[in-house]
């Protein structure tokens, strides 16, 4: 079966870049990405490529090549579904904020809405692909909705989780470590899997395209994120031990990472992992384990989150104690707000939680981030629900000049590892700061010896 038209529901951080690359590599397939959010679609269609709603290095080039040729962004959801032989569901699956499983389970209401919509508008057989990250066995629910509310057409469900990381999305999509496709072991299931394999085979070597049963595929996505996050929490746990023993966590990482069984990646100590998925997916894994009565399994994975929350708290506490146990009305400059470099995404960023702790102590915070808007920063703090709007407006300022952020500050806190922070004129910064001038490097980004020599008092996480 040869696919000619693809529809992707959800034009977010995954739907947009993923479909852009599929369209780039398969010029003969029409790919339409749809979303209910009109503003987002308008931004994807903006002539000015710097206005794309997702900032990712290299994405503008891919969009430029494919958009208008075989890549389209639209709000006409029904039409795009109807015209496609293959529909990807790439909507958000956040942690539930209400009812059963509140604070842990994945909220599947957007996925269910998609399934119902696909069933309602389809006038032919379709392959439905779960691209969103979903709890294991969600495909069963999707299939049941499609079969019971559809117009009698056949639906094959595939699981095709996405492994891209933000900031390197285009690179990850163009040369993935693997593509994972889960499907049913029936003639229709196999045919559907082959149709999706053929799309990826346009650019991904065959041996890197793994096919499994649906449940293994759904579960593997949660497990991959849990393992990655677990490495960060493990090294962050060691970072505190290093600080107490004069060991250096970067040296420990290098030493252990040389062991090929451990490997060098994801061993960078930090102020804590952020992003929209690690916490959400581990909580989901914990919830599933608890629901199955597997309490030890649940507790084991929950500890990864507990460690991460502790790391953010520990960093904020270090700032407070170092600044003589009082930070009321002291100005603290935040370098970075995004959850990692090279993205404008701030979801679950450690910066938000560190700011919250410091604001509870009535600090004044001035934020500079090269890609995050002022509006986003205020909305992240409002969303916490623990700070009054008045406090947020009075105590937090957002600037677009880093030197202005650090001018007359008592301390600088590095929250994101943006490359540009390394090349600042630190002599000039020192001159204009309050003395003693403190730097709290939550990302181990700056050369500690070099800036200590300039007069700063430096705290580097894990050192
Ligand atoms: P996102 O919030 O950026 O995008 C989701 C989009 O879906 C939104 O624009 C929303 O308006 C749209 N949407 C929701 N319901 C809709 C409906 N019924 N019809 C049309 N549009 C609808 O989310 P994201 O970061 O792209 O994540 C999507 C999924 O991919 C999640 O399950 C996530 O766990 C997973 N994932 C994310 C990443 C990542 O790096 N962000 C990586 C791998 C997997
Ligand atoms: C992560 C995974 O890496 C992707 O494979 C996955 O597809 C994605 O989640 C998802 O499901 O959403 P992402 O969250 O975009 O990608 O970014 P990462 O590079 O994994 O970083 C996550 C957080 O961990 C960041 O805050 C980062 O700064 C932190 N981190 C990462 C560390 O603190 N130390 C490290 O060594 C690595």
Coordinates of C-alpha atoms and ligand atoms in Angstrom, one line a residue:
X1 CA 0.0 0.0 0.0
X2 CA 1.5 3.3 -1.1
X3 CA 0.6 6.4 1.0
X4 CA -0.1 9.6 -1.0
X5 CA -1.6 11.8 1.7
X6 CA -0.7 12.1 5.3
X7 CA -2.6 14.2 7.9
X8 CA -1.0 15.0 11.3
X9 CA -3.3 16.3 14.1
X10 CA -1.2 18.6 16.3
X11 CA 1.2 21.2 15.0
X12 CA 3.4 21.4 18.2
X13 CA 7.0 20.7 19.0
X14 CA 6.6 17.1 17.6
X15 CA 4.0 17.4 14.9
X16 CA 5.6 20.4 13.2
X17 CA 9.3 19.3 12.9
X18 CA 8.4 15.6 12.4
X19 CA 6.1 16.2 9.5
X20 CA 8.4 18.8 8.0
X21 CA 11.2 16.2 7.8
X22 CA 8.8 13.4 6.5
X23 CA 7.7 15.9 3.8
X24 CA 11.2 16.9 3.0
X25 CA 12.3 13.3 2.5
X26 CA 9.1 12.2 0.6
X27 CA 8.4 14.9 -1.9
X28 CA 5.7 12.6 -3.6
X29 CA 3.6 12.5 -0.4
X30 CA 1.3 15.4 0.6
X31 CA 1.6 16.1 4.3
X32 CA -0.9 18.3 6.0
X33 CA -0.4 19.3 9.6
X34 CA -3.6 20.6 11.3
X35 CA -4.3 22.2 14.6
X36 CA -7.2 23.9 16.4
X37 CA -4.9 26.7 17.4
X38 CA -5.3 29.3 14.6
X39 CA -2.4 31.4 15.8
X40 CA 0.0 28.5 15.8
X41 CA -1.0 27.5 12.2
X42 CA -0.7 31.1 11.1
X43 CA 2.9 31.2 12.6
X44 CA 3.8 28.0 10.7
X45 CA 2.6 29.6 7.5
X46 CA 4.4 32.9 8.2
X47 CA 6.5 34.1 5.3
X48 CA 9.1 35.2 7.9
X49 CA 10.7 32.0 8.9
X50 CA 12.0 33.5 12.2
X51 CA 8.4 33.6 13.3
X52 CA 7.8 29.8 13.2
X53 CA 6.2 28.8 16.5
X54 CA 8.9 26.3 17.3
X55 CA 12.5 27.4 17.5
X56 CA 14.8 24.6 16.4
X57 CA 18.2 25.0 14.7
X58 CA 17.8 24.1 10.9
X59 CA 14.0 23.8 11.0
X60 CA 13.6 27.0 8.9
X61 CA 15.5 25.5 6.1
X62 CA 13.5 22.3 6.1
X63 CA 10.2 24.2 6.1
X64 CA 11.4 26.5 3.4
X65 CA 12.2 23.6 1.2
X66 CA 8.9 21.7 1.7
X67 CA 6.2 24.2 2.6
X68 CA 3.8 24.9 -0.3
X69 CA 5.3 22.0 -2.2
X70 CA 4.0 19.0 -0.3
X71 CA 3.9 20.3 3.3
X72 CA 0.9 22.3 4.4
X73 CA -0.3 23.8 7.7
X74 CA -4.0 24.2 8.1
X75 CA -6.9 24.5 10.6
X76 CA -9.2 22.5 8.3
X77 CA -9.0 19.4 10.5
X78 CA -11.9 17.4 9.0
X79 CA -10.9 17.9 5.4
X80 CA -7.3 16.9 6.0
X81 CA -8.3 13.8 7.9
X82 CA -10.7 12.8 5.2
X83 CA -8.2 13.2 2.4
X84 CA -5.5 11.2 4.1
X85 CA -4.9 7.5 4.0
X86 CA -2.6 7.8 7.1
X87 CA -3.4 10.0 10.1
X88 CA -0.9 10.8 12.8
X89 CA -2.1 11.8 16.3
X90 CA 0.5 14.2 17.7
X91 CA -1.5 16.1 20.3
X92 CA -0.4 16.9 23.8
X93 CA -0.8 14.3 26.6
X94 CA -0.1 16.3 29.7
X95 CA -0.3 15.1 33.3
X96 CA -3.9 15.1 34.5
X97 CA -4.8 18.0 36.7
X98 CA -8.1 16.7 37.9
X99 CA -10.0 13.5 39.0
X100 CA -8.7 10.0 39.1
X101 CA -4.9 9.9 38.7
X102 CA -4.6 13.7 39.2
X103 CA -1.0 14.8 39.2
X104 CA 0.2 11.4 37.8
X105 CA -1.7 9.8 35.0
X106 CA -1.6 11.1 31.4
X107 CA -4.6 13.2 30.3
X108 CA -5.9 11.4 27.2
X109 CA -8.8 13.7 26.5
X110 CA -7.2 15.3 23.4
X111 CA -6.2 11.8 22.1
X112 CA -9.8 10.6 22.5
X113 CA -11.2 13.6 20.8
X114 CA -8.9 12.9 17.9
X115 CA -10.1 9.3 17.7
X116 CA -13.7 10.4 17.7
X117 CA -13.1 13.0 15.1
X118 CA -11.2 10.6 12.8
X119 CA -14.1 8.1 13.2
X120 CA -16.7 10.8 12.4
X121 CA -15.2 12.3 9.3
X122 CA -13.6 9.2 7.6
X123 CA -15.1 8.1 4.4
X124 CA -12.7 5.2 3.8
X125 CA -10.3 2.8 5.5
X126 CA -7.4 4.5 7.4
X127 CA -4.1 3.9 9.2
X128 CA -4.1 5.8 12.5
X129 CA -0.6 6.4 14.0
X130 CA 0.0 7.2 17.6
X131 CA 2.8 9.7 17.5
X132 CA 2.0 11.2 20.9
X133 CA 3.5 9.5 24.0
X134 CA 0.8 7.3 25.5
X135 CA 0.3 4.9 28.4
X136 CA 0.8 1.3 27.4
X137 CA -2.5 -0.2 26.0
X138 CA -3.9 3.1 24.8
X139 CA -4.2 1.7 21.3
X140 CA -6.9 -0.6 22.6
X141 CA -9.0 2.4 23.6
X142 CA -8.3 4.2 20.3
X143 CA -9.3 1.1 18.3
X144 CA -12.4 0.6 20.3
X145 CA -13.6 4.2 19.7
X146 CA -12.8 4.1 16.0
X147 CA -14.5 0.7 15.5
X148 CA -17.6 1.7 17.5
X149 CA -18.2 5.2 16.5
X150 CA -17.0 5.1 12.8
X151 CA -18.9 4.6 9.7
X152 CA -18.0 0.9 9.2
X153 CA -14.5 1.5 7.7
X154 CA -11.4 -0.4 8.8
X155 CA -8.8 1.3 11.0
X156 CA -5.4 -0.1 11.6
X157 CA -3.6 1.4 14.7
X158 CA 0.1 1.8 14.8
X159 CA 2.3 3.1 17.6
X160 CA 5.2 5.2 16.3
X161 CA 6.6 7.1 19.3
X162 CA 8.9 10.0 18.7
X163 CA 12.4 10.2 20.2
X164 CA 13.6 13.6 19.1
X165 CA 15.0 15.9 21.7
X166 CA 14.3 19.6 21.5
X167 CA 17.2 21.8 20.4
X168 CA 18.4 19.0 18.2
X169 CA 15.1 18.0 16.7
X170 CA 16.0 18.3 13.0
X171 CA 19.3 16.4 13.4
X172 CA 17.5 13.7 15.5
X173 CA 14.8 13.3 12.8
X174 CA 17.2 13.3 9.9
X175 CA 19.6 10.7 11.5
X176 CA 17.6 8.9 14.2
X177 CA 19.2 6.2 16.4
X178 CA 16.1 4.2 15.5
X179 CA 12.5 4.5 14.4
X180 CA 10.1 2.3 16.4
X181 CA 6.9 1.0 14.8
X182 CA 4.4 -1.1 16.8
X183 CA 1.6 -2.9 15.0
X184 CA -0.8 -5.8 15.2
X185 CA 0.3 -9.3 14.0
X186 CA -2.5 -9.6 11.5
X187 CA -2.4 -9.3 7.7
X188 CA -3.9 -5.7 7.9
X189 CA -1.5 -4.8 10.8
X190 CA 1.5 -6.0 8.8
X191 CA 0.4 -4.1 5.7
X192 CA -0.1 -0.9 7.8
X193 CA 3.4 -1.3 9.4
X194 CA 5.0 -1.8 6.0
X195 CA 3.3 1.4 4.7
X196 CA 4.9 3.3 7.5
X197 CA 8.2 1.6 7.2
X198 CA 8.3 2.6 3.5
X199 CA 7.9 6.3 4.5
X200 CA 10.8 6.2 6.9
X201 CA 12.9 4.0 4.6
X202 CA 13.2 7.1 2.3
X203 CA 16.0 8.2 4.5
X204 CA 16.5 5.9 7.5
X205 CA 18.6 2.7 7.0
X206 CA 16.3 -0.4 7.2
X207 CA 18.2 -1.9 10.1
X208 CA 17.4 1.1 12.2
X209 CA 13.6 0.7 11.7
X210 CA 12.4 -1.6 14.5
X211 CA 9.0 -3.2 14.3
X212 CA 7.4 -4.7 17.5
X213 CA 4.0 -5.4 18.9
X214 CA 1.9 -2.3 19.8
X215 CA 2.3 -2.7 23.5
X216 CA 6.1 -3.0 23.4
X217 CA 6.2 0.1 21.3
X218 CA 4.0 2.2 23.6
X219 CA 5.8 1.1 26.7
X220 CA 9.3 1.5 25.2
X221 CA 8.7 5.2 24.8
X222 CA 8.0 5.7 28.5
X223 CA 10.9 3.5 29.4
X224 CA 13.3 5.3 27.2
X225 CA 12.5 8.6 28.9
X226 CA 12.6 7.1 32.3
X227 CA 16.1 5.6 31.7
X228 CA 17.4 9.0 30.3
X229 CA 15.9 11.0 33.2
X230 CA 17.3 8.4 35.6
X231 CA 20.8 9.0 34.4
X232 CA 20.4 12.7 35.1
X233 CA 19.0 12.2 38.6
X234 CA 21.8 9.6 39.3
X235 CA 24.5 12.1 38.4
X236 CA 22.7 14.9 40.2
X237 CA 22.6 12.8 43.3
X238 CA 26.4 12.3 42.9
X239 CA 26.8 16.1 42.4
X240 CA 25.9 16.7 46.0
X241 CA 28.2 14.0 47.2
X242 CA 31.0 15.6 45.2
X243 CA 30.4 19.0 46.8
X244 CA 30.7 17.3 50.2
X245 CA 33.9 15.5 49.4
X246 CA 35.9 17.8 47.0
X247 CA 35.4 15.4 44.2
X248 CA 34.4 17.0 40.9
X249 CA 31.3 15.6 39.2
X250 CA 32.5 16.4 35.7
X251 CA 35.6 14.3 36.4
X252 CA 33.5 11.5 37.9
X253 CA 31.3 11.6 34.8
X254 CA 34.2 11.4 32.5
X255 CA 35.8 8.6 34.4
X256 CA 32.6 6.5 34.6
X257 CA 31.4 7.4 31.1
X258 CA 34.6 5.9 29.6
X259 CA 33.3 2.5 30.6
X260 CA 31.5 1.4 27.4
X261 CA 28.9 -0.3 29.5
X262 CA 27.9 3.1 31.0
X263 CA 28.7 5.4 28.1
X264 CA 29.4 9.2 28.2
X265 CA 26.0 10.7 27.4
X266 CA 23.4 12.1 29.7
X267 CA 25.9 12.4 32.6
X268 CA 26.0 16.2 32.9
X269 CA 25.1 17.4 36.4
X270 CA 22.7 20.2 36.3
X271 CA 20.2 22.2 38.3
X272 CA 17.7 19.5 37.4
X273 CA 16.1 18.2 34.2
X274 CA 13.1 20.0 32.7
X275 CA 11.1 19.7 29.6
X276 CA 7.5 18.7 28.9
X277 CA 8.1 15.0 28.9
X278 CA 10.6 13.5 31.4
X279 CA 8.5 14.2 34.5
X280 CA 5.1 13.6 32.8
X281 CA 6.2 10.3 31.4
X282 CA 7.8 9.0 34.6
X283 CA 4.7 10.0 36.6
X284 CA 2.7 8.1 34.0
X285 CA 5.0 5.0 34.4
X286 CA 4.6 5.3 38.2
X287 CA 0.8 5.5 37.9
X288 CA 0.6 2.5 35.6
X289 CA 2.8 0.5 38.0
X290 CA 0.7 1.5 41.0
X291 CA -2.6 0.7 39.1
X292 CA -1.2 -2.8 38.5
X293 CA -0.3 -3.2 42.2
X294 CA 3.4 -3.0 41.4
X295 CA 4.3 -0.7 44.3
X296 CA 8.0 -1.4 44.5
X297 CA 8.3 -0.7 40.7
X298 CA 6.4 2.5 41.2
X299 CA 8.5 3.7 44.2
X300 CA 11.7 2.9 42.3
X301 CA 10.9 5.2 39.4
X302 CA 9.3 7.9 41.5
X303 CA 12.6 8.4 43.2
X304 CA 13.9 9.9 39.9
X305 CA 11.4 12.7 40.3
X306 CA 12.0 13.2 44.0
X307 CA 15.8 13.6 43.3
X308 CA 15.1 16.1 40.5
X309 CA 12.8 18.2 42.7
X310 CA 15.4 18.1 45.4
X311 CA 18.2 19.3 43.1
X312 CA 16.2 22.4 42.1
X313 CA 15.4 23.2 45.7
X314 CA 19.0 22.6 46.7
X315 CA 20.3 25.1 44.1
X316 CA 17.9 27.8 45.3
X317 CA 18.8 27.1 48.9
X318 CA 22.5 27.4 48.1
X319 CA 21.8 30.9 46.7
X320 CA 19.9 31.9 49.8
X321 CA 22.5 30.6 52.3
X322 CA 25.4 32.0 50.4
X323 CA 23.9 35.4 50.2
X324 CA 24.0 35.5 54.0
X325 CA 20.6 33.9 54.5
X326 CA 18.7 36.8 53.3
X327 CA 17.8 37.7 49.7
X328 CA 14.8 40.0 50.4
X329 CA 14.9 42.8 47.8
X330 CA 18.3 41.6 46.5
X331 CA 18.6 41.5 42.7
X332 CA 19.4 38.1 41.2
X333 CA 20.0 37.9 37.5
X334 CA 18.9 34.7 35.7
X335 CA 20.8 33.8 32.6
X336 CA 18.4 31.5 30.8
X337 CA 14.8 30.5 31.3
X338 CA 14.4 27.7 28.7
X339 CA 14.7 24.1 30.0
X340 CA 17.8 23.6 27.8
X341 CA 19.7 25.5 25.2
X342 CA 18.6 26.0 21.5
X343 CA 14.9 25.9 22.3
X344 CA 12.3 28.5 23.2
X345 CA 10.4 25.8 25.2
X346 CA 10.1 26.5 28.9
X347 CA 7.8 23.7 30.0
X348 CA 8.9 22.3 33.4
X349 CA 12.1 24.3 33.2
X350 CA 14.2 24.3 36.4
X351 CA 14.4 28.1 36.2
X352 CA 10.7 28.3 37.0
X353 CA 11.0 26.4 40.3
X354 CA 14.3 28.1 41.3
X355 CA 12.6 31.4 40.7
X356 CA 9.6 30.3 42.8
X357 CA 11.8 29.5 45.8
X358 CA 13.7 32.8 45.6
X359 CA 10.5 34.8 45.2
X360 CA 9.0 33.2 48.3
X361 CA 12.1 34.8 50.0
X362 CA 11.1 38.1 48.4
X363 CA 14.1 38.4 46.0
X364 CA 14.0 40.5 42.9
X365 CA 14.7 38.6 39.7
X366 CA 15.8 39.9 36.4
X367 CA 15.7 37.4 33.6
X368 CA 17.5 37.3 30.3
X369 CA 16.9 34.5 27.8
X370 CA 17.9 34.8 24.1
X371 CA 14.7 33.0 22.8
X372 CA 12.0 33.1 25.5
X373 CA 9.5 36.0 25.5
X374 CA 8.5 38.1 28.5
X375 CA 4.9 37.0 28.2
X376 CA 6.0 33.3 28.5
X377 CA 8.0 33.9 31.6
X378 CA 5.2 35.7 33.4
X379 CA 2.7 33.0 32.3
X380 CA 5.0 30.2 33.6
X381 CA 5.1 31.8 37.0
X382 CA 1.4 32.5 37.1
X383 CA 0.7 28.9 36.1
X384 CA 2.4 27.7 39.3
X385 CA -0.5 29.1 41.3
X386 CA 1.7 29.7 44.4
X387 CA 2.7 33.3 43.8
X388 CA 0.4 36.4 43.7
X389 CA 0.2 38.2 40.4
X390 CA 1.2 41.3 42.2
X391 CA 4.4 39.7 43.5
X392 CA 5.2 38.4 40.1
X393 CA 4.8 41.8 38.4
X394 CA 6.6 43.7 41.1
X395 CA 9.5 41.3 41.6
X396 CA 10.3 39.9 38.2
X397 CA 11.6 41.9 35.3
X398 CA 12.5 40.5 31.9
X399 CA 15.1 42.2 29.7
X400 CA 16.6 41.6 26.3
X401 CA 20.1 42.8 27.2
X402 CA 22.1 40.4 29.4
X403 CA 24.3 43.2 30.7
X404 CA 21.2 45.1 31.9
X405 CA 20.1 41.9 33.7
X406 CA 23.4 41.7 35.6
X407 CA 23.8 45.4 36.2
X408 CA 23.9 46.1 40.0
X409 CA 22.9 42.5 40.7
X410 CA 24.0 40.7 43.9
X411 CA 24.2 37.4 42.1
X412 CA 24.0 35.8 38.7
X413 CA 22.4 32.4 38.3
X414 CA 23.1 30.3 35.2
X415 CA 19.9 28.3 34.6
X416 CA 20.3 27.4 30.9
X417 CA 23.5 26.4 29.0
X418 CA 23.1 28.9 26.1
X419 CA 26.5 29.1 24.4
X420 CA 26.5 32.9 24.2
X421 CA 26.8 33.2 28.0
X422 CA 30.4 31.8 27.8
X423 CA 31.5 34.7 25.6
X424 CA 30.3 37.6 27.8
X425 CA 32.6 40.3 28.9
X426 CA 32.8 39.1 32.5
X427 CA 35.2 41.9 33.5
X428 CA 32.5 44.4 32.6
X429 CA 29.9 42.4 34.4
X430 CA 32.0 42.2 37.5
X431 CA 32.6 46.0 37.5
X432 CA 28.9 46.7 37.5
X433 CA 27.7 44.2 40.0
X434 CA 27.2 44.6 43.8
X435 CA 30.1 43.3 45.8
X436 CA 30.8 40.6 46.7
X437 CA 29.7 39.5 43.2
X438 CA 28.4 35.9 43.2
X439 CA 27.9 33.5 40.3
X440 CA 25.8 30.3 40.8
X441 CA 26.5 28.1 37.8
X442 CA 23.7 25.6 37.7
X443 CA 24.9 24.3 34.3
X444 CA 28.7 24.0 34.8
X445 CA 28.9 26.3 31.8
X446 CA 31.5 28.9 32.8
X447 CA 35.2 28.4 33.4
X448 CA 35.2 28.6 37.2
X449 CA 39.0 29.3 37.5
X450 CA 38.7 32.1 34.9
X451 CA 35.9 34.0 36.5
X452 CA 37.1 33.5 40.0
X453 CA 40.3 35.2 38.9
X454 CA 38.2 38.2 37.8
X455 CA 36.9 38.6 41.4
X456 CA 33.7 36.6 41.4
X457 CA 32.7 34.3 44.2
X458 CA 31.6 31.2 42.2
X459 CA 29.5 28.2 43.1
X460 CA 29.5 25.5 40.5
X461 CA 27.1 22.6 40.9
X462 CA 28.9 19.4 41.7
X463 CA 32.2 21.0 42.6
Ligands
LIG1 P1 2.4 20.6 21.9 O1 1.6 21.1 23.1 O2 3.6 21.4 21.5 O3 1.5 20.4 20.6 C1 0.3 19.7 20.6 C2 -0.7 20.4 19.7 O4 -1.8 19.7 19.5 C3 -1.1 21.8 20.2 O5 -0.7 22.8 19.3 C4 -2.6 21.7 20.3 O6 -3.3 22.9 20.0 C5 -2.9 20.6 19.3 N1 -4.2 19.9 19.6 C6 -4.7 19.3 20.8 N2 -5.8 18.7 20.6 C7 -6.2 18.9 19.3 C8 -7.3 18.4 18.4 N3 -8.3 17.7 19.0 N4 -7.3 18.8 17.1 C9 -6.2 19.5 16.6 N5 -5.2 19.9 17.3 C10 -5.1 19.6 18.6 O7 2.9 19.2 22.3 P2 4.3 18.4 21.8 O8 5.4 18.9 22.6 O9 4.3 18.5 20.3 O10 4.0 16.9 22.3 C11 3.0 16.1 21.6 C12 3.2 14.7 22.0 O11 4.5 14.2 21.7 C13 3.1 14.5 23.5 O12 2.4 13.2 23.8 C14 4.5 14.4 24.0 O13 4.7 13.6 25.1 C15 5.2 13.7 22.8 N6 6.6 14.0 22.6 C16 7.1 15.3 22.7 C17 8.4 15.5 22.5 C18 9.0 16.9 22.7 O14 10.2 17.1 22.6 N7 8.2 17.9 22.9 C19 9.3 14.5 22.1 C20 8.7 13.2 21.9 C21 7.4 13.0 22.2
LIG2 C1 13.8 14.1 25.9 C2 14.5 12.9 25.3 O1 15.9 13.1 25.2 C3 14.0 12.6 23.9 O2 14.6 11.4 23.4 C4 12.5 12.4 24.0 O3 11.9 12.2 22.7 C5 11.9 13.7 24.6 O4 12.4 13.9 25.9 C6 10.4 13.6 24.8 O5 9.8 12.5 24.9 O6 9.8 14.7 24.9 P1 14.0 16.8 25.7 O7 13.2 16.8 26.9 O8 13.6 17.6 24.5 O9 14.1 15.3 25.1 O10 15.5 17.2 26.0 P2 16.8 16.4 26.7 O11 18.0 16.7 25.9 O12 16.5 15.0 27.0 O13 16.9 17.2 28.1 C7 15.9 17.1 29.1 C8 16.4 17.8 30.3 O14 17.5 17.1 30.9 C9 17.0 19.2 30.1 O15 16.5 20.1 31.1 C10 18.5 19.0 30.1 O16 19.1 20.2 30.4 C11 18.6 17.9 31.2 N1 19.8 17.2 31.1 C12 20.1 16.4 30.0 C13 20.8 17.3 32.1 O17 20.6 18.0 33.1 N2 21.9 16.5 32.0 C14 22.2 15.7 30.9 O18 23.3 15.1 30.9 C15 21.2 15.7 29.9

